[in-house]
mmCIF file of C-alpha atoms and ligand atoms in Angstrom:
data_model
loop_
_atom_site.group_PDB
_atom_site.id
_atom_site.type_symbol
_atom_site.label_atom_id
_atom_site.label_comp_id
_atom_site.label_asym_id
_atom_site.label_seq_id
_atom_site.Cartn_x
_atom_site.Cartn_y
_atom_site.Cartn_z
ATOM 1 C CA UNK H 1 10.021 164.475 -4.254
ATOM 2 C CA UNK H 2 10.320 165.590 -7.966
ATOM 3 C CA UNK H 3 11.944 169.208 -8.404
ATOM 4 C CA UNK H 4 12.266 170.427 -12.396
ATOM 5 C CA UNK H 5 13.985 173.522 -12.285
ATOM 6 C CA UNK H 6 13.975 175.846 -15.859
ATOM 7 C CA UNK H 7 14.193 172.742 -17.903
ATOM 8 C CA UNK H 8 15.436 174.203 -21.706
ATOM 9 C CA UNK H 9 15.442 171.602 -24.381
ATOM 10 C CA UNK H 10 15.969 171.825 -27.973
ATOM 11 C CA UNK H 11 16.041 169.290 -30.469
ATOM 12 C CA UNK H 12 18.354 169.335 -33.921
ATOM 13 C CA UNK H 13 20.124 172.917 -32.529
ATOM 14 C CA UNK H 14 20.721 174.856 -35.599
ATOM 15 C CA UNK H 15 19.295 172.810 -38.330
ATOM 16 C CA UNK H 16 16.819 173.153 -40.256
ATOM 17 C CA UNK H 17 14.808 170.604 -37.870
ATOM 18 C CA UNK H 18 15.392 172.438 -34.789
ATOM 19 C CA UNK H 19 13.046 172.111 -32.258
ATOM 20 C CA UNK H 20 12.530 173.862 -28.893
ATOM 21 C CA UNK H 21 10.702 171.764 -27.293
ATOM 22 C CA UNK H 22 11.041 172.635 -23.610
ATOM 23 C CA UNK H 23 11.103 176.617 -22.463
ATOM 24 C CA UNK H 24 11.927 176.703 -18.940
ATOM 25 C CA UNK H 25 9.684 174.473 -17.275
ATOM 26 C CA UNK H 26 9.755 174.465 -13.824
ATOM 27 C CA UNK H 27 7.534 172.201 -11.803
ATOM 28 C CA UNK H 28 7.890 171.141 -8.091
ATOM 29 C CA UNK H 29 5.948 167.867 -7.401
ATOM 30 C CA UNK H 30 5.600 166.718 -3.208
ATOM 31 C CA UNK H 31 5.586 163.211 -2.278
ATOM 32 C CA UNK H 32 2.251 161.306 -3.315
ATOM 33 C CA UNK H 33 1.529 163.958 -5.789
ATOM 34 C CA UNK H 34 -0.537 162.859 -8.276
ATOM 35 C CA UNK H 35 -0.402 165.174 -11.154
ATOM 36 C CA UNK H 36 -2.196 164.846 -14.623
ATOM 37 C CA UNK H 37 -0.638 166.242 -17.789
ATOM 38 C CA UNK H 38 -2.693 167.602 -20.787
ATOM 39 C CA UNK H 39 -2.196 169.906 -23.518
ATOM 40 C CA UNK H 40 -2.266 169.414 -27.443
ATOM 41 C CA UNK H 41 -0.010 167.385 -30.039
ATOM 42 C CA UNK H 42 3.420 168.498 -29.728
ATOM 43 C CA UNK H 43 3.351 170.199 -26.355
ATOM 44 C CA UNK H 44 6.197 169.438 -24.814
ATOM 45 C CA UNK H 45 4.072 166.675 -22.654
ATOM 46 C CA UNK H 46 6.554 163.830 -23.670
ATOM 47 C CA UNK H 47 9.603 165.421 -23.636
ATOM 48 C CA UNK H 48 9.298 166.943 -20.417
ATOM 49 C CA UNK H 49 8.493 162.954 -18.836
ATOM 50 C CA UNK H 50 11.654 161.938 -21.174
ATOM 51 C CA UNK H 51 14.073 164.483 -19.426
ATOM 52 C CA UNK H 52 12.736 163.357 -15.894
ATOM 53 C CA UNK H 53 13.738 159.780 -16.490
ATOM 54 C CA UNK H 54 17.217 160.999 -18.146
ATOM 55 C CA UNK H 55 16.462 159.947 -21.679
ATOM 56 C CA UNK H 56 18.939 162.463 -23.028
ATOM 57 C CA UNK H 57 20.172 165.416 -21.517
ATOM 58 C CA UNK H 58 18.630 168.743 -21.280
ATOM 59 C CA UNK H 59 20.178 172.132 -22.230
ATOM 60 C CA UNK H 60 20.295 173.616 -18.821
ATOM 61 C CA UNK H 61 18.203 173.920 -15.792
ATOM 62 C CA UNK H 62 18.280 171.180 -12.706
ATOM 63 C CA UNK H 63 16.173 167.794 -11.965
ATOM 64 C CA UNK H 64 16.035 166.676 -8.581
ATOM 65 C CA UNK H 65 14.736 163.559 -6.669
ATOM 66 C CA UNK H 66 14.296 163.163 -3.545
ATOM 67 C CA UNK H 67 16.874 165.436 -2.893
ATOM 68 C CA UNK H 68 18.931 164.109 -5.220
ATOM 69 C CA UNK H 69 20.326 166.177 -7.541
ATOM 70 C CA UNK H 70 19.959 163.408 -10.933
ATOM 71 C CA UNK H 71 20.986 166.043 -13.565
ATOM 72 C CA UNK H 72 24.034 164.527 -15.000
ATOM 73 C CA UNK H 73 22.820 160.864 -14.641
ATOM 74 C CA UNK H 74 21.978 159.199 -17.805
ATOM 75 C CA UNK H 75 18.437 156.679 -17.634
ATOM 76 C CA UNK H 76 20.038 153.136 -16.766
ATOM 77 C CA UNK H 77 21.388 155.617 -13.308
ATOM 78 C CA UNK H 78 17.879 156.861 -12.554
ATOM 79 C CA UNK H 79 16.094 153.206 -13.386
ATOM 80 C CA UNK H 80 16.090 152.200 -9.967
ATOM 81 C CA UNK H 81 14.080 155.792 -8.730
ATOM 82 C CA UNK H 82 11.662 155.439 -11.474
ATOM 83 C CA UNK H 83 8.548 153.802 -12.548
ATOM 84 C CA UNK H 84 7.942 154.047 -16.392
ATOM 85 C CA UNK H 85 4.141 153.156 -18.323
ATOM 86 C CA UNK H 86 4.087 154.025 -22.083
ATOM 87 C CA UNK H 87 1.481 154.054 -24.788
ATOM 88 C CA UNK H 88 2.117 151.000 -26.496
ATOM 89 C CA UNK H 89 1.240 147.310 -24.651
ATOM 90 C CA UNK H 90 3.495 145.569 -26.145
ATOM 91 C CA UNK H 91 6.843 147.236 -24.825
ATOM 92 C CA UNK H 92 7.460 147.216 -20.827
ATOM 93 C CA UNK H 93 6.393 143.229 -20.694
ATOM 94 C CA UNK H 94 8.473 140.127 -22.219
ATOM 95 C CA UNK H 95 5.823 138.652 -24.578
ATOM 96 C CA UNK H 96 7.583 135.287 -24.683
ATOM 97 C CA UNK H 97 7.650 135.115 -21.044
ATOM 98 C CA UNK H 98 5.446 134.100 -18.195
ATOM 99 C CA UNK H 99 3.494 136.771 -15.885
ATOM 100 C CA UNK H 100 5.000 135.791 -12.928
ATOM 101 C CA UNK H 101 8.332 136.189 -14.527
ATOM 102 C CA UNK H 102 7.885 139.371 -16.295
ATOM 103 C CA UNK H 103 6.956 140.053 -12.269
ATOM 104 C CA UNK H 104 10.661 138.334 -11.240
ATOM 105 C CA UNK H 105 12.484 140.232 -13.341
ATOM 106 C CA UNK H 106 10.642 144.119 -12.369
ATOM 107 C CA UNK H 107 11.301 142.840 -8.844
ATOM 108 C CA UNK H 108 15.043 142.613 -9.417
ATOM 109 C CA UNK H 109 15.117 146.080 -11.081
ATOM 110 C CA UNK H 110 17.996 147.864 -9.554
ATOM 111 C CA UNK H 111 19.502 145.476 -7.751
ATOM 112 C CA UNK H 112 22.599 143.327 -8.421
ATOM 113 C CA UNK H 113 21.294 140.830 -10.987
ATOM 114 C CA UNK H 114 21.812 136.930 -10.059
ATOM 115 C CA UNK H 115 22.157 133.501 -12.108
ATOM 116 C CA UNK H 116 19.279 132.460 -10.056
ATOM 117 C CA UNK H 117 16.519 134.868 -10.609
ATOM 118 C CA UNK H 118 14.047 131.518 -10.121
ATOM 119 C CA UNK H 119 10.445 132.579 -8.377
ATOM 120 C CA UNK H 120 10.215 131.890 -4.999
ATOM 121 C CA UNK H 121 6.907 130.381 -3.453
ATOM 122 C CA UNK H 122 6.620 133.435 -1.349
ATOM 123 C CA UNK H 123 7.545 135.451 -4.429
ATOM 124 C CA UNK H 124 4.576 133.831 -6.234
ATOM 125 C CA UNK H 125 2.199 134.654 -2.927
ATOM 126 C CA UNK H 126 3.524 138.130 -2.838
ATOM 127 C CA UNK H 127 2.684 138.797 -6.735
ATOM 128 C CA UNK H 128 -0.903 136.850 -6.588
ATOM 129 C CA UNK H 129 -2.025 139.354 -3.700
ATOM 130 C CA UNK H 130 -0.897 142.734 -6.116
ATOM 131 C CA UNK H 131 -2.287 140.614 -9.500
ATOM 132 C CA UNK H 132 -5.744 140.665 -7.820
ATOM 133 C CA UNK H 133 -5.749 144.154 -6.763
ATOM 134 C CA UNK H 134 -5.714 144.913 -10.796
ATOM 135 C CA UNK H 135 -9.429 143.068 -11.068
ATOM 136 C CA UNK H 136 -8.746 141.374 -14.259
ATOM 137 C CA UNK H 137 -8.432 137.911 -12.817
ATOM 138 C CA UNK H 138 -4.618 137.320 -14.110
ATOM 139 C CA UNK H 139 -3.700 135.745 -10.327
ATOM 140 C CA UNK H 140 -5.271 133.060 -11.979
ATOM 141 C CA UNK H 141 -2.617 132.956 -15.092
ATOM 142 C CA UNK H 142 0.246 133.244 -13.320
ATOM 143 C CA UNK H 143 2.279 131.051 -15.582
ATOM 144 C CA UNK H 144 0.433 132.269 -18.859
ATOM 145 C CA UNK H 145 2.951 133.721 -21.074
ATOM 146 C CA UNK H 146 2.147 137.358 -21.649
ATOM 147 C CA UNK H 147 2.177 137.389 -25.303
ATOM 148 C CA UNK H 148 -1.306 135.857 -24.884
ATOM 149 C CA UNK H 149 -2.566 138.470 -22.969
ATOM 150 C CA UNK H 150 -4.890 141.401 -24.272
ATOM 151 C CA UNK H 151 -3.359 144.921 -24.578
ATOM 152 C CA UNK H 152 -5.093 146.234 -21.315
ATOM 153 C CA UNK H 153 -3.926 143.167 -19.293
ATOM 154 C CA UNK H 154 -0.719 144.037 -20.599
ATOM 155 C CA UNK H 155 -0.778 147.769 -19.908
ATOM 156 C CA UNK H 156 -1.751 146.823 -15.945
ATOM 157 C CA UNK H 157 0.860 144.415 -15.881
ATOM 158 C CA UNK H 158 3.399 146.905 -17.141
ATOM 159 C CA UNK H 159 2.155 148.894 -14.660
ATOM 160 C CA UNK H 160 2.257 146.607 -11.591
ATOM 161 C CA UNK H 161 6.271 145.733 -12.947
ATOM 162 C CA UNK H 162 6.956 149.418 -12.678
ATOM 163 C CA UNK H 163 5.797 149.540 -9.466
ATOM 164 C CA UNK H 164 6.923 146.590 -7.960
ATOM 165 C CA UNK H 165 10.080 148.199 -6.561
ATOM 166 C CA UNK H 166 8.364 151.443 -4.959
ATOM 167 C CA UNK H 167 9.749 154.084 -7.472
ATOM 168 C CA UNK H 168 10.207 157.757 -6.249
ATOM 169 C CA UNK H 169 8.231 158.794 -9.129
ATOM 170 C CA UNK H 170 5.940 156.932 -11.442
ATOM 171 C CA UNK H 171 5.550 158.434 -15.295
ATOM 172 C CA UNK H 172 2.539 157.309 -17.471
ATOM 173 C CA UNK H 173 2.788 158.202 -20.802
ATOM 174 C CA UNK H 174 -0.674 157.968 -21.996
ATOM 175 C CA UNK H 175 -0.890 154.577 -21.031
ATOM 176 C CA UNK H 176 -4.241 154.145 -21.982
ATOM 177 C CA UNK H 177 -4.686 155.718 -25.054
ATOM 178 C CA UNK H 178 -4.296 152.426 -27.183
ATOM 179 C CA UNK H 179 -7.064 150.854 -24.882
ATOM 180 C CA UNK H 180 -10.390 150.627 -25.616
ATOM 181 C CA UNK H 181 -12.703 152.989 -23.385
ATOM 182 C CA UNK H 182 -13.606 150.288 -21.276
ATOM 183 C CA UNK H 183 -10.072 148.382 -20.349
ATOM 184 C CA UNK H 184 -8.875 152.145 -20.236
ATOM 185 C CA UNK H 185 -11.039 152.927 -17.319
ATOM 186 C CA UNK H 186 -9.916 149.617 -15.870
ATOM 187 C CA UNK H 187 -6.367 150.422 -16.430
ATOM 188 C CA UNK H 188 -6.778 153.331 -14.988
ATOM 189 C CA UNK H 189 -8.787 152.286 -12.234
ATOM 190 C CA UNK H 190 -5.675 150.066 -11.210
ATOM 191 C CA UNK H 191 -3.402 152.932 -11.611
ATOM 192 C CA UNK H 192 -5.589 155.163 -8.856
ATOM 193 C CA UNK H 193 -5.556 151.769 -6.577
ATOM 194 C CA UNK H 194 -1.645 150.993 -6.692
ATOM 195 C CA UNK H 195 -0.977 155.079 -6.886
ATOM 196 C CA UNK H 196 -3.020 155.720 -3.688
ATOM 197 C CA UNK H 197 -2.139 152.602 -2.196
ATOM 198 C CA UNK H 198 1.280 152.821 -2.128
ATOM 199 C CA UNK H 199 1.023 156.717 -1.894
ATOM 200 C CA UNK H 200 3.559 157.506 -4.869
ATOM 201 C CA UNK H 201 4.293 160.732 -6.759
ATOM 202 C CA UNK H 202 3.064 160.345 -10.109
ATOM 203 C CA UNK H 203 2.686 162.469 -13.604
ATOM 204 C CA UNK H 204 0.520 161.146 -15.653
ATOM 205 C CA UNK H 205 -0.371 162.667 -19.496
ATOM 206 C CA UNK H 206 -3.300 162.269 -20.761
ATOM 207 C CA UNK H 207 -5.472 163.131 -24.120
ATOM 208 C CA UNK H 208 -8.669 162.575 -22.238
ATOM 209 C CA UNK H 209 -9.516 165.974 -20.369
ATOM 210 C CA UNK H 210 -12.150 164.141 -18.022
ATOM 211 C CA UNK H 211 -9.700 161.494 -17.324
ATOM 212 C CA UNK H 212 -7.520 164.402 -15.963
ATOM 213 C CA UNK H 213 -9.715 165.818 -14.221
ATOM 214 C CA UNK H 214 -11.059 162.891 -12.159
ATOM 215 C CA UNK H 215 -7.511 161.555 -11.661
ATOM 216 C CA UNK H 216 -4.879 163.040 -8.930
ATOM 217 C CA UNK H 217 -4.930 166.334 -6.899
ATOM 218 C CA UNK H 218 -3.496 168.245 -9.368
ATOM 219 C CA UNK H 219 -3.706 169.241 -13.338
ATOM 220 C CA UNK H 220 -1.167 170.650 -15.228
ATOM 221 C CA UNK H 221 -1.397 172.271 -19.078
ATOM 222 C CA UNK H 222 1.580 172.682 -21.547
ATOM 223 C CA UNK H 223 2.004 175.018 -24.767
ATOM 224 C CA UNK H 224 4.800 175.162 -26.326
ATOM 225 C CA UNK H 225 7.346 173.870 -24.069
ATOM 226 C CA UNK H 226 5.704 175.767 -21.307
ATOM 227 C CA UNK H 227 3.461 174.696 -18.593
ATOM 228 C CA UNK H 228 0.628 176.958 -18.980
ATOM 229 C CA UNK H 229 -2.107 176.265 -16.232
ATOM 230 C CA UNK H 230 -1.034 174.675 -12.510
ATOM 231 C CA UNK H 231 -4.633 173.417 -10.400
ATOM 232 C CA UNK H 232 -4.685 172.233 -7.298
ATOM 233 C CA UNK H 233 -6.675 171.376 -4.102
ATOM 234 C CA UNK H 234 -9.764 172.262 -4.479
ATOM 235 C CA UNK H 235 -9.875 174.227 -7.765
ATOM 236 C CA UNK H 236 -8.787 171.180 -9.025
ATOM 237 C CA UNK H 237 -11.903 169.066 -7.338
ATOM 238 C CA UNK H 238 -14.175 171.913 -9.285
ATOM 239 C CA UNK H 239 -13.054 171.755 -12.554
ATOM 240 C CA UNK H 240 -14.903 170.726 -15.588
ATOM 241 C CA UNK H 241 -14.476 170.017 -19.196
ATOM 242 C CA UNK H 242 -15.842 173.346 -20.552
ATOM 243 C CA UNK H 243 -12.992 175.157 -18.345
ATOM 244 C CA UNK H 244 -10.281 173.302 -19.933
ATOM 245 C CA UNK H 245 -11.117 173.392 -23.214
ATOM 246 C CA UNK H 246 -12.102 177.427 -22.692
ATOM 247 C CA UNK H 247 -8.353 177.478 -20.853
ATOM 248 C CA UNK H 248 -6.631 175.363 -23.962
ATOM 249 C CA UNK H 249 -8.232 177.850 -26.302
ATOM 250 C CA UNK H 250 -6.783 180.748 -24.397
ATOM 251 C CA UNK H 251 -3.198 179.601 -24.016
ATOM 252 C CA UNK H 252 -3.071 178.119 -27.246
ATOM 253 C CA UNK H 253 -5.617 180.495 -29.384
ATOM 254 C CA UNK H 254 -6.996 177.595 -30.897
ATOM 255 C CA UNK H 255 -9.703 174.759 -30.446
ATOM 256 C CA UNK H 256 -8.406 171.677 -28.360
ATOM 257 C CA UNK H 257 -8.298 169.263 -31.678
ATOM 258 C CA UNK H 258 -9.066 165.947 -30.319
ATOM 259 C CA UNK H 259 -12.095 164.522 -30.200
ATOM 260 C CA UNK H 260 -11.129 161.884 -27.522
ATOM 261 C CA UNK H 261 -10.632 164.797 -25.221
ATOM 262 C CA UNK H 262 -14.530 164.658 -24.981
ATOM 263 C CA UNK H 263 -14.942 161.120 -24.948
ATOM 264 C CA UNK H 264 -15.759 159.221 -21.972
HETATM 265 N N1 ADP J 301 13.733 162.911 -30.120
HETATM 266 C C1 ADP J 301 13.237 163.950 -30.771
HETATM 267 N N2 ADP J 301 13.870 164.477 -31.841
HETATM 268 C C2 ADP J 301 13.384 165.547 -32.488
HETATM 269 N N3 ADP J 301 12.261 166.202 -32.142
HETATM 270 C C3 ADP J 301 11.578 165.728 -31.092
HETATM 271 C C4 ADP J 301 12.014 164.584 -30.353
HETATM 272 N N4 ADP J 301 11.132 164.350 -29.351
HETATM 273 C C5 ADP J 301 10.190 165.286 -29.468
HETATM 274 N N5 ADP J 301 10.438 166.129 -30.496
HETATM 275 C C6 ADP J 301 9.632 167.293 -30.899
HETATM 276 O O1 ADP J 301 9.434 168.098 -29.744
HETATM 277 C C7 ADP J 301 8.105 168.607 -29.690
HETATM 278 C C8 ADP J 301 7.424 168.138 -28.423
HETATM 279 O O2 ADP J 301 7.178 166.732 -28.554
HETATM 280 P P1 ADP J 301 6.482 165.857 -27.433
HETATM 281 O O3 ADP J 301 7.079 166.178 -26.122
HETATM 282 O O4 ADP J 301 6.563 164.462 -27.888
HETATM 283 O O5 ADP J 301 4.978 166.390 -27.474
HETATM 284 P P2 ADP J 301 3.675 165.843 -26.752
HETATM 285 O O6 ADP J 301 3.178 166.963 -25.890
HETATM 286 O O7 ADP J 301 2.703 165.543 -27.851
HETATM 287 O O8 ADP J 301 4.047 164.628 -25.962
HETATM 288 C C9 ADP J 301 7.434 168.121 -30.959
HETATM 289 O O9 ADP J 301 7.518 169.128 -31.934
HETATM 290 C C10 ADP J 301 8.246 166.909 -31.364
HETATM 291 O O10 ADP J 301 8.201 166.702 -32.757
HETATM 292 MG MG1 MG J 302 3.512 162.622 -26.125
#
């Protein structure tokens, strides 16, 4: 579903500021693939989820999805095959709007836009049924406007928009790290729901190492532009804590340095 192939990209070339921030990642991802991301400050983690969704372009190498060879398409081309979550709750929902149209308008994305972008009744049906799968009780606020909601509400909101049109790959950016440990794990227990539900091929970075772990059949480290460590399967369903943080210190020959890796 998601093929990155040698992905080189460097920021500010030849100043003083330059940056390589991607060295040839390559990274093949099968539909449903769930895939967590980890890997310290400065990694490469962001960057490599930025050149998937066509922020910029990248130096050289390929990005294909589903077959599609998306290169040379800039973002607003590749909106319609992908599902974006970022840190901060207060982008990817319109505060000064209502849930259900924050839901209208996700529903349109990538489709010819129309005067009358009204919700329908079985609209409204269709997004009470996902609203409850979240477990936060916002089927219930349907016509609350969203600036009144709390930043985890927001983040699974954000989360249900970007999923509303079935994207052929979802990137979460750590989506939960602004959350407090206990709407995280909510958040993120919505995230495994709708993922697994709807079956969809997903990267998702992550500070917390247990988080990783626990989340998705597969784990993937980056160093320095690099990914450093590929798990799967059953490896994957064995790893621990101590084994990543042992792993982090060997590809990066130095301590993991955040403490919320070991929260949780
Ligand atoms: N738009 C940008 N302009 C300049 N440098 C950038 C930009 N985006 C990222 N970088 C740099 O590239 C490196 C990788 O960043 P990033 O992918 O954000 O790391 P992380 O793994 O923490 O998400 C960092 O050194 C960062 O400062
Ligand atoms: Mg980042």
């Amino acid at each position: 579903m998601l093929e990155v192939q040698n992905i080189y990209k460097t920021f500010n070339p030849g100043t003083i500021n330059e940056k390589h921030a991607l060295n040839g990642v390559n990274l093949t991802l099968e539909d449903g693939d769930f895939c967590t991301v980890i890997g310290g400050n400065g990694a490469g983690k962001s960057t490599m989820l930025n050149a998937v969704a066509g922020v910029w372009p990248v130096d050289s190498g390929r990005i294909v999805i589903d077959g599609e060879d998306v290169t040379g398409l800039p973002d607003f081309k590749r909106a319609a095959m992908i599902g974006r979550v970022f840190q901060d709750p207060m982008t990817g929902t319109a505060a000064t709007m209502e849930i259900e149209e924050n839901l209208a308008l996700a529903a349109r994305r990538g489709r010819r836009r129309s005067l009358h972008w009204g919700v329908t009744r079985k609209e409204r049906a269709e997004y009470r049924e996902k609203l409850k799968i979240l477990n936060l009780g916002l089927e219930d606020r349907m016509t609350a406007k969203v600036g009144l909601l709390s930043g985890g509400q927001r983040q699974a909101l954000t989360l249900l928009m970007a999923t509303l049109v079935k994207p052929k790959v979802l990137l979460l950016d750590e989506h939960t790290a602004a959350l407090d440990p206990k709407t995280a794990e909510k958040v993120l227990n919505a995230t495994e729901t709708v993922v697994n539900r709807d079956h969809l091929t997903t990267l998702m970075i992550t500070h917390n190492m247990k988080d990783a772990i626990a989340h998705g059949n597969r784990l993937i480290m980056m160093n320095e532009g690099k990914i450093v460590l590929d798990i799967r399967g059953e490896a994957k369903k064995n790893l621990t804590v101590e084994d990543l943080l042992h792993q982090f210190a060997v590809q990066a020959g130095e301590e993991f340095a955040s403490d919320k890796a070991l929260l949780g």
